[in-house]
GROMACS .gro file of C-alpha atoms in nm:
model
  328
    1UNK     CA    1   9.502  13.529  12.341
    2UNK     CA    2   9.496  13.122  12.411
    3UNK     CA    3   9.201  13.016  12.644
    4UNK     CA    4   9.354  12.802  12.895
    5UNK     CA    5   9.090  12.471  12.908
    6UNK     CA    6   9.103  12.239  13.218
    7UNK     CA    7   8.827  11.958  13.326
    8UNK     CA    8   8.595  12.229  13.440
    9UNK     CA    9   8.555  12.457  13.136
   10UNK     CA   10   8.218  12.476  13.082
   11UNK     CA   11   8.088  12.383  12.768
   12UNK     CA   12   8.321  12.189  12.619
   13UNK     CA   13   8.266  11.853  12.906
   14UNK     CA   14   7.934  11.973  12.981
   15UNK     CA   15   7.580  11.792  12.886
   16UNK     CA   16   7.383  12.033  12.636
   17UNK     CA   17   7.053  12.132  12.777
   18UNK     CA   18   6.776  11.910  12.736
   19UNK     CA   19   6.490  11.984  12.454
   20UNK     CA   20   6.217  12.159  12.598
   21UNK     CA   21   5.883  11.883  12.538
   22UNK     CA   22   5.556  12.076  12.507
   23UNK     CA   23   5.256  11.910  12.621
   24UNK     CA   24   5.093  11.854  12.296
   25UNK     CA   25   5.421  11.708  12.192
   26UNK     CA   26   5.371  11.490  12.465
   27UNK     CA   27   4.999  11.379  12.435
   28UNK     CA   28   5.072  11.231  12.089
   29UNK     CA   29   4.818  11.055  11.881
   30UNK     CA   30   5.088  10.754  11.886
   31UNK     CA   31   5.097  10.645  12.235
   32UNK     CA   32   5.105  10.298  12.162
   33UNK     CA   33   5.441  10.260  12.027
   34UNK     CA   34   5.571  10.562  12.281
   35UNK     CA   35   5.725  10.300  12.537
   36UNK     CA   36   5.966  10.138  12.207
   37UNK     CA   37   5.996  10.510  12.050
   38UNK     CA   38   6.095  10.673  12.404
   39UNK     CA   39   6.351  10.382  12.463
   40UNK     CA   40   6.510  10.461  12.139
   41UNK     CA   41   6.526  10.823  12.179
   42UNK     CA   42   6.671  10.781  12.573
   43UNK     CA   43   6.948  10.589  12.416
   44UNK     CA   44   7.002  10.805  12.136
   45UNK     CA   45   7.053  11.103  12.377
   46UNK     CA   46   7.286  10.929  12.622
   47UNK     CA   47   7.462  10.828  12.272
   48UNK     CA   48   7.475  11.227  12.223
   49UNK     CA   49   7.556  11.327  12.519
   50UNK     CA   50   7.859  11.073  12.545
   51UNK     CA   51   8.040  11.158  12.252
   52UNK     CA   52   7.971  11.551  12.302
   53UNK     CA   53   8.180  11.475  12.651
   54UNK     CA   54   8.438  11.229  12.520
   55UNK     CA   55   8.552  11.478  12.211
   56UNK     CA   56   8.505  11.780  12.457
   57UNK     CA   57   8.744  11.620  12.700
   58UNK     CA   58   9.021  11.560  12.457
   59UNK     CA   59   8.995  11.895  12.341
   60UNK     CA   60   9.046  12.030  12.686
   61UNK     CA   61   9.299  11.744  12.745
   62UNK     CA   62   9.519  11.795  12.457
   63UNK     CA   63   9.449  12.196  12.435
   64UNK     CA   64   9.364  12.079  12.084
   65UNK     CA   65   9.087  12.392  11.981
   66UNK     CA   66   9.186  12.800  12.096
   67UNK     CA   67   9.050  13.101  12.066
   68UNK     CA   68   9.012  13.206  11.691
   69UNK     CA   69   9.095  12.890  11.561
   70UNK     CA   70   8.979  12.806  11.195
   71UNK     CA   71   8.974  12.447  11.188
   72UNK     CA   72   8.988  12.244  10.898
   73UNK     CA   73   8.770  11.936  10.917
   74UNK     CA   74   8.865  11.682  10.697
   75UNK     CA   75   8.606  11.524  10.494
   76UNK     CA   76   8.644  11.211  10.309
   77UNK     CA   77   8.284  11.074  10.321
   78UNK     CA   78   8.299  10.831  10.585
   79UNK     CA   79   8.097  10.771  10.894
   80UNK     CA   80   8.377  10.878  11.104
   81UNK     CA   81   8.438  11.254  10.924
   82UNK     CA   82   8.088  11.324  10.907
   83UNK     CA   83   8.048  11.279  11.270
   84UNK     CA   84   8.381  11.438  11.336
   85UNK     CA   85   8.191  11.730  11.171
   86UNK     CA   86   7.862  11.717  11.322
   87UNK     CA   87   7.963  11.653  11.699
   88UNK     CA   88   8.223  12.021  11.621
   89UNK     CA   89   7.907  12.160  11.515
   90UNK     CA   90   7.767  12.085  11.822
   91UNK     CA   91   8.090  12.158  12.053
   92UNK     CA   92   8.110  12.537  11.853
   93UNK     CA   93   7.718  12.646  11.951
   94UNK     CA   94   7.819  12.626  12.313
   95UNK     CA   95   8.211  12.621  12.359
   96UNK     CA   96   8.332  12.878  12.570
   97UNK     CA   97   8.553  13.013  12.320
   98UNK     CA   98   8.510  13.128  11.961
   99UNK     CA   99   8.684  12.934  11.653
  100UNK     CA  100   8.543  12.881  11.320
  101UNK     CA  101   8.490  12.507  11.131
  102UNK     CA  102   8.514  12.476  10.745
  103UNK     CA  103   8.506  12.137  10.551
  104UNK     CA  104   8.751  11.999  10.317
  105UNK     CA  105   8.637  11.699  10.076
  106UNK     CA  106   8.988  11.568   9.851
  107UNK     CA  107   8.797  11.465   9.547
  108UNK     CA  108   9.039  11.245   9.414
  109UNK     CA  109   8.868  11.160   9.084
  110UNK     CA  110   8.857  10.787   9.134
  111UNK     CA  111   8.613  10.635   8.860
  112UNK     CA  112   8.220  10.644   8.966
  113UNK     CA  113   8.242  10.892   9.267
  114UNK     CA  114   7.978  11.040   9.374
  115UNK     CA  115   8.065  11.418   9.388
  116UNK     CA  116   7.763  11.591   9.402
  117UNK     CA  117   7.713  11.419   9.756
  118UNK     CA  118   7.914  11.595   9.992
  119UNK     CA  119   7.879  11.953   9.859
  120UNK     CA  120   7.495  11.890   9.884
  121UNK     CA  121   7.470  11.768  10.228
  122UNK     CA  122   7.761  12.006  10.368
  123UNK     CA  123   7.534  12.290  10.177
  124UNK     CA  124   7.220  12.154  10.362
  125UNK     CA  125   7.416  12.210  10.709
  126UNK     CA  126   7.492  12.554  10.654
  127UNK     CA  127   7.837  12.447  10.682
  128UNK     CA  128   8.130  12.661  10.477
  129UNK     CA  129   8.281  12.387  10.272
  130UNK     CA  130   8.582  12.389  10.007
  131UNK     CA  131   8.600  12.078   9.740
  132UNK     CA  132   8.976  12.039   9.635
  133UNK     CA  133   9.005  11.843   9.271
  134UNK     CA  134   9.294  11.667   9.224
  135UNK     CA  135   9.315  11.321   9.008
  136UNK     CA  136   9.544  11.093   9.247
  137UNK     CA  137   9.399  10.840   9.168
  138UNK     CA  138   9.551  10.800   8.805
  139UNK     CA  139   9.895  10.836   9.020
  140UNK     CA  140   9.807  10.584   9.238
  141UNK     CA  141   9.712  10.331   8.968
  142UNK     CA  142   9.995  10.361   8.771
  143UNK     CA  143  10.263  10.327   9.051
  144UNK     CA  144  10.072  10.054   9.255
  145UNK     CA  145  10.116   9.692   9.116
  146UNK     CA  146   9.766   9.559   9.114
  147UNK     CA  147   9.649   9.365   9.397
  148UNK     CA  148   9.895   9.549   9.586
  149UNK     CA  149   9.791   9.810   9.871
  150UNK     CA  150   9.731  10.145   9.767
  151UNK     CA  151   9.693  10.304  10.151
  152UNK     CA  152  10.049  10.433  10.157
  153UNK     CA  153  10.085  10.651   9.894
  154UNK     CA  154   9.760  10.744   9.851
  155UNK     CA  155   9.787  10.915  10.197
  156UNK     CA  156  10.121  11.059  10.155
  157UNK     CA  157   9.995  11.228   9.801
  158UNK     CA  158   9.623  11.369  10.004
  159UNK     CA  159   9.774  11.486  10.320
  160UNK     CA  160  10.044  11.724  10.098
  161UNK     CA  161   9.738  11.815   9.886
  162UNK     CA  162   9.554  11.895  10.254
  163UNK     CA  163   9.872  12.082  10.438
  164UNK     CA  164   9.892  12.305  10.071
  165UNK     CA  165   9.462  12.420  10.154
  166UNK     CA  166   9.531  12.463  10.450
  167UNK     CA  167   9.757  12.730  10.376
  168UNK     CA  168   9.550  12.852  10.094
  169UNK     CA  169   9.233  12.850  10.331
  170UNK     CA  170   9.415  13.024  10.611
  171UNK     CA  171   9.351  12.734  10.862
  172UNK     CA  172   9.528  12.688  11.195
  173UNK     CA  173   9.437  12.386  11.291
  174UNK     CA  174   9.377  12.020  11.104
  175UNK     CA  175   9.127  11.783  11.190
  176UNK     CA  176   9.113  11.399  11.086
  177UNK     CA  177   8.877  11.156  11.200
  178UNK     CA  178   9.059  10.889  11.362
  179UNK     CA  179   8.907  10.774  11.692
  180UNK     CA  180   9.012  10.533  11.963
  181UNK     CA  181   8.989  10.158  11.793
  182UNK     CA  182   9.204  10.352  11.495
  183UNK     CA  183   9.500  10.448  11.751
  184UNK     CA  184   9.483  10.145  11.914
  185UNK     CA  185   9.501   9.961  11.546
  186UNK     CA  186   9.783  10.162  11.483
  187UNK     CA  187   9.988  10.068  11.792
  188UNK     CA  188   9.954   9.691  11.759
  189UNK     CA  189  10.056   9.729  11.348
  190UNK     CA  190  10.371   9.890  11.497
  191UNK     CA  191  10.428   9.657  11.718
  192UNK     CA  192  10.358   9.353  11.495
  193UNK     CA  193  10.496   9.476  11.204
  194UNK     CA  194  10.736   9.806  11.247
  195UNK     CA  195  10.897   9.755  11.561
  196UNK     CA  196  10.786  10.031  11.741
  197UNK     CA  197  10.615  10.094  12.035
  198UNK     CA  198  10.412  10.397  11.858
  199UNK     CA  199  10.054  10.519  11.770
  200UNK     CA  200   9.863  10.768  11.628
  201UNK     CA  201   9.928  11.054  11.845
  202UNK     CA  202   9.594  11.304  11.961
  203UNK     CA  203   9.761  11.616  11.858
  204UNK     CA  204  10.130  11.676  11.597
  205UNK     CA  205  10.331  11.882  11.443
  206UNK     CA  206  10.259  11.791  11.038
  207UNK     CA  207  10.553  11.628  10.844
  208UNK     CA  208  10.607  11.985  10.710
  209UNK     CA  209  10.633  12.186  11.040
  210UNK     CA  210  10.342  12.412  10.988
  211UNK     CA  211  10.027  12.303  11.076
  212UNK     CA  212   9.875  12.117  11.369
  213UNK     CA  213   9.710  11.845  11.312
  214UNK     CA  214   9.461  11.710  11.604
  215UNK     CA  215   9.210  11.417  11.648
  216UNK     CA  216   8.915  11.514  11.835
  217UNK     CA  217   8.802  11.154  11.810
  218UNK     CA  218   9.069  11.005  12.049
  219UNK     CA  219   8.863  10.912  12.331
  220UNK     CA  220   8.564  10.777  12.108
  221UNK     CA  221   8.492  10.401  12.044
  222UNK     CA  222   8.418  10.281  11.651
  223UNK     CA  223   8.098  10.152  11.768
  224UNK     CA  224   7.965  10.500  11.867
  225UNK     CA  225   8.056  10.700  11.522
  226UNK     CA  226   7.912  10.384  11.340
  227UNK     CA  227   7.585  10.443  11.608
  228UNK     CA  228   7.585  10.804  11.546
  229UNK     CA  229   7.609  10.786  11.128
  230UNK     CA  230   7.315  10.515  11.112
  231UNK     CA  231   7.128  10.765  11.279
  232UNK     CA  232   7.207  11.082  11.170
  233UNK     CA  233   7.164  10.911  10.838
  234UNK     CA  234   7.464  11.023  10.671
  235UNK     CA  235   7.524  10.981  10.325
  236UNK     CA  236   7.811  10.730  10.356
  237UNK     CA  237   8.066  10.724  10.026
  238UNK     CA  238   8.311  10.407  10.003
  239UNK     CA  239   8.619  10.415   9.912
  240UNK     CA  240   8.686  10.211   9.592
  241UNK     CA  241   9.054  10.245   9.640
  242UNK     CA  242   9.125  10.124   9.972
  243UNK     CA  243   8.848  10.030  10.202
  244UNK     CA  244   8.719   9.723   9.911
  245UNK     CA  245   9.052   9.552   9.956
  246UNK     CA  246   9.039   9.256  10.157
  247UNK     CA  247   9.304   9.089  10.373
  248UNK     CA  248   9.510   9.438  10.484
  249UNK     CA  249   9.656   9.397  10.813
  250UNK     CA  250   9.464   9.716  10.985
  251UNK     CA  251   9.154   9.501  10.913
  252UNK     CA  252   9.261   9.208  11.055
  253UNK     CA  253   9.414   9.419  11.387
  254UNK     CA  254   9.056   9.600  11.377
  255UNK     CA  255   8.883   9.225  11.404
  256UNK     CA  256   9.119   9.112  11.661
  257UNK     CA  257   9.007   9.416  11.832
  258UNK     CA  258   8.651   9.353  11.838
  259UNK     CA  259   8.662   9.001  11.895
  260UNK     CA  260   8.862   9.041  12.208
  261UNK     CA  261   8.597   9.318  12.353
  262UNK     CA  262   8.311   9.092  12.263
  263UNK     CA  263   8.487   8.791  12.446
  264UNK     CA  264   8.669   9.005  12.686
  265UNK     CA  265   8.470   9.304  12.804
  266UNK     CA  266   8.686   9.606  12.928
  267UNK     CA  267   9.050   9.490  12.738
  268UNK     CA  268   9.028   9.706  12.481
  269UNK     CA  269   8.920  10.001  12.724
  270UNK     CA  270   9.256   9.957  12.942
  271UNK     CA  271   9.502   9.934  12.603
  272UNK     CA  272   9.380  10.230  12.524
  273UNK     CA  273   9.399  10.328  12.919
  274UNK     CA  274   9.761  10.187  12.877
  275UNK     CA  275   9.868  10.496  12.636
  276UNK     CA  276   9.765  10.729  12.906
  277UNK     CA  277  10.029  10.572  13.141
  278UNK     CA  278  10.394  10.477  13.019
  279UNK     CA  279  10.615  10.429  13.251
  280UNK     CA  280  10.972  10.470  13.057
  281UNK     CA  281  11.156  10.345  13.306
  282UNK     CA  282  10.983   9.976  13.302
  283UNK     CA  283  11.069   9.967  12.925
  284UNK     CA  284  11.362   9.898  12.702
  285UNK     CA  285  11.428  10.260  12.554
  286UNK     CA  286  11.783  10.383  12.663
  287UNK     CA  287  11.668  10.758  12.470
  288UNK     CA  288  11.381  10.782  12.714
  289UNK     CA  289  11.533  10.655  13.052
  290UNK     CA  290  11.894  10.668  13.113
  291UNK     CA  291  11.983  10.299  13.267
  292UNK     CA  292  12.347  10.318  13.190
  293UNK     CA  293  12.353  10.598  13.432
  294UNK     CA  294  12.137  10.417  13.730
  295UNK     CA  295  12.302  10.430  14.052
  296UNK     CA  296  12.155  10.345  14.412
  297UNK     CA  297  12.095  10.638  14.595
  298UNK     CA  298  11.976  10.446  14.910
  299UNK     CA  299  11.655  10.612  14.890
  300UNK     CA  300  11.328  10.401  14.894
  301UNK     CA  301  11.068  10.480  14.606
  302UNK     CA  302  10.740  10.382  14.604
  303UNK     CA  303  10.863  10.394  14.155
  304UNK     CA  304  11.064  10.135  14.261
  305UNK     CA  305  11.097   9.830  14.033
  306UNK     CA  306  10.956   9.567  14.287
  307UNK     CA  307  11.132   9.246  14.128
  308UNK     CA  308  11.060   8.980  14.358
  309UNK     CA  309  10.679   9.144  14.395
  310UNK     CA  310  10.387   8.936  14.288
  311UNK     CA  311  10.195   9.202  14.080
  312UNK     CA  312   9.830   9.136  14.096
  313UNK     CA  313   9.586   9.257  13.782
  314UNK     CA  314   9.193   9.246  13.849
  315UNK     CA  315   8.960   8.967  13.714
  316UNK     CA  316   8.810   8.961  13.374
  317UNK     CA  317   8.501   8.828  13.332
  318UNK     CA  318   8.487   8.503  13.211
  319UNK     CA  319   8.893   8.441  13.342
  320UNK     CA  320   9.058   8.408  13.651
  321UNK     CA  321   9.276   8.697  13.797
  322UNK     CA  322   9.594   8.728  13.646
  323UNK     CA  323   9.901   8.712  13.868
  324UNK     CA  324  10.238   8.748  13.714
  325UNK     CA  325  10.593   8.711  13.912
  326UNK     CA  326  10.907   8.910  13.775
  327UNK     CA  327  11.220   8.703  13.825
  328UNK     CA  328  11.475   8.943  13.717
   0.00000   0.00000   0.00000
């Protein structure tokens, strides 16, 4: 049977208890560099302790882990998988339901990989772990024009090689490690360059109608798994195949991102705020609200479209308030 999750489940949204501190812990030899030491520590436990709460709260938001689960964490090396990983490790020791983790590393045989590294560390965590070989890279290298971007395809060809051990592993659920600045990346590509008012969504269907694929990383910020993988230490691998190629567009949406929360506090916050909210019938979609069928009832709504309303937006620091004016 399904556990039914709300805001209140314990353990998922709740703080983990605090380390016990004897006192000849605390009466260290090293008391003059405590104050600098303590202040690091404090900050790396509210650093904890935030992104415990922020992945436990889109689990319970999105229903995205249930009793008996086996969830697949996908593991490609970087900062944001390995804390993906760790933070579930942490989530499973006190979540109020049972559900199992393994890891899944796609080695994809690109030239100078490292692949003793993850089987050794995932090892040292006591974590079950499955390495999948498959050479896509010699696929991707012979279709892909050089200089061109290899992103597309190699995806398509990794996440078919991922939905088939899934299967094989008898997994229910998929994890990836995309967190917030990714989905907000995404949308702005969309819009910029597809069209489409669309993102990277915190829980799907897969492209092959069998799996579900979730991102327990929705709610966090880029800055925190970067935080969290300096020190935890990880043992980062690049990617020589897509991460070392300059000038794609995700990079430059991911720098227009972080420029505007460094110059503009809080803007990227109420974007992502913005998915949370949609309002279909303030849009343009005739699939999602039926305008051709609009009629006055000669009832007031408070969902109104206010046309002649001046619409007021609150300050941001370092601008004046915004005030906009619909005309029509």
């Amino acid at each position: 049977m399904n556990a039914i999750l709300n805001d209140t489940t314990p353990g998922w949204t709740a703080n983990a208890p605090e380390p016990l501190v004897t006192p000849d812990a605390a009466a260290s030899a090293e008391a003059a560099a405590a104050p600098a030491r303590l202040k690091i520590e404090r900050e790396t436990h509210k650093l904890e302790k935030r992104l415990c709460r922020e992945v436990g709260k889109a689990i319970v938001d999105y229903q995205m882990i249930e009793e008996g689960d086996k969830v697949m964490v996908c593991m490609s090396g970087g900062k944001d998988s390995y804390a993906l990983l760790d933070i579930l490790l942490k989530l499973k020791a006190r979540a109020p339901i049972h559900f199992d983790l393994v890891a899944v590393n796609l080695d994809q045989k690109q030239p100078g990989f490292p692949e003793h590294v993850l089987p050794e560390y995932l090892a040292s965590q006591g974590v079950p772990f499955h390495i999948e070989n498959e050479d896509t890279y010699s696929i991707v290298k012979r279709l892909i024009p050089e200089g061109k971007t290899t992103c597309s395809l190699c995806s398509r060809l990794r996440r078919g090689i991922l939905y088939r051990v899934a299967d094989e592993l008898g997994c229910t659920k998929i994890a990836l490690g995309h967190h917030r600045d990714d989905i907000l990346q995404t949308l702005l590509l969309n819009m910029f360059f597809g069209g489409k008012l669309k993102s990277m969504p915190p829980k799907l269907v897969s492209d092959d109608g069998k799996h579900v694929v979730i991102r327990p990383l929705a709610y966090v910020a880029e800055k925190d798994t970067a935080r969290w993988a300096a020190h935890r230490d990880f043992p980062i691998i690049p990617c020589n195949l897509c991460g070392s190629q300059e000038n794609l567009q995700r990079k430059q949406v991911g720098e227009m991102l972080r420029e505007w929360e460094k110059k503009f506090p809080g803007r990227v916050e109420n974007m992502f705020n913005a998915l949370q909210n949609v309002v279909p019938s303030h849009l343009l979609d005739g699939t999602l609200h039926d305008f051709k069928g609009l009629k006055a009832t000669g009832i007031a709504s408070e969902d109104g479209d206010k046309a002649f309303d001046r619409e007021d937006f609150p300050a941001v620091p370092g601008l004046p308030g915004v005030q906009v004016v619909q005309l029509s």
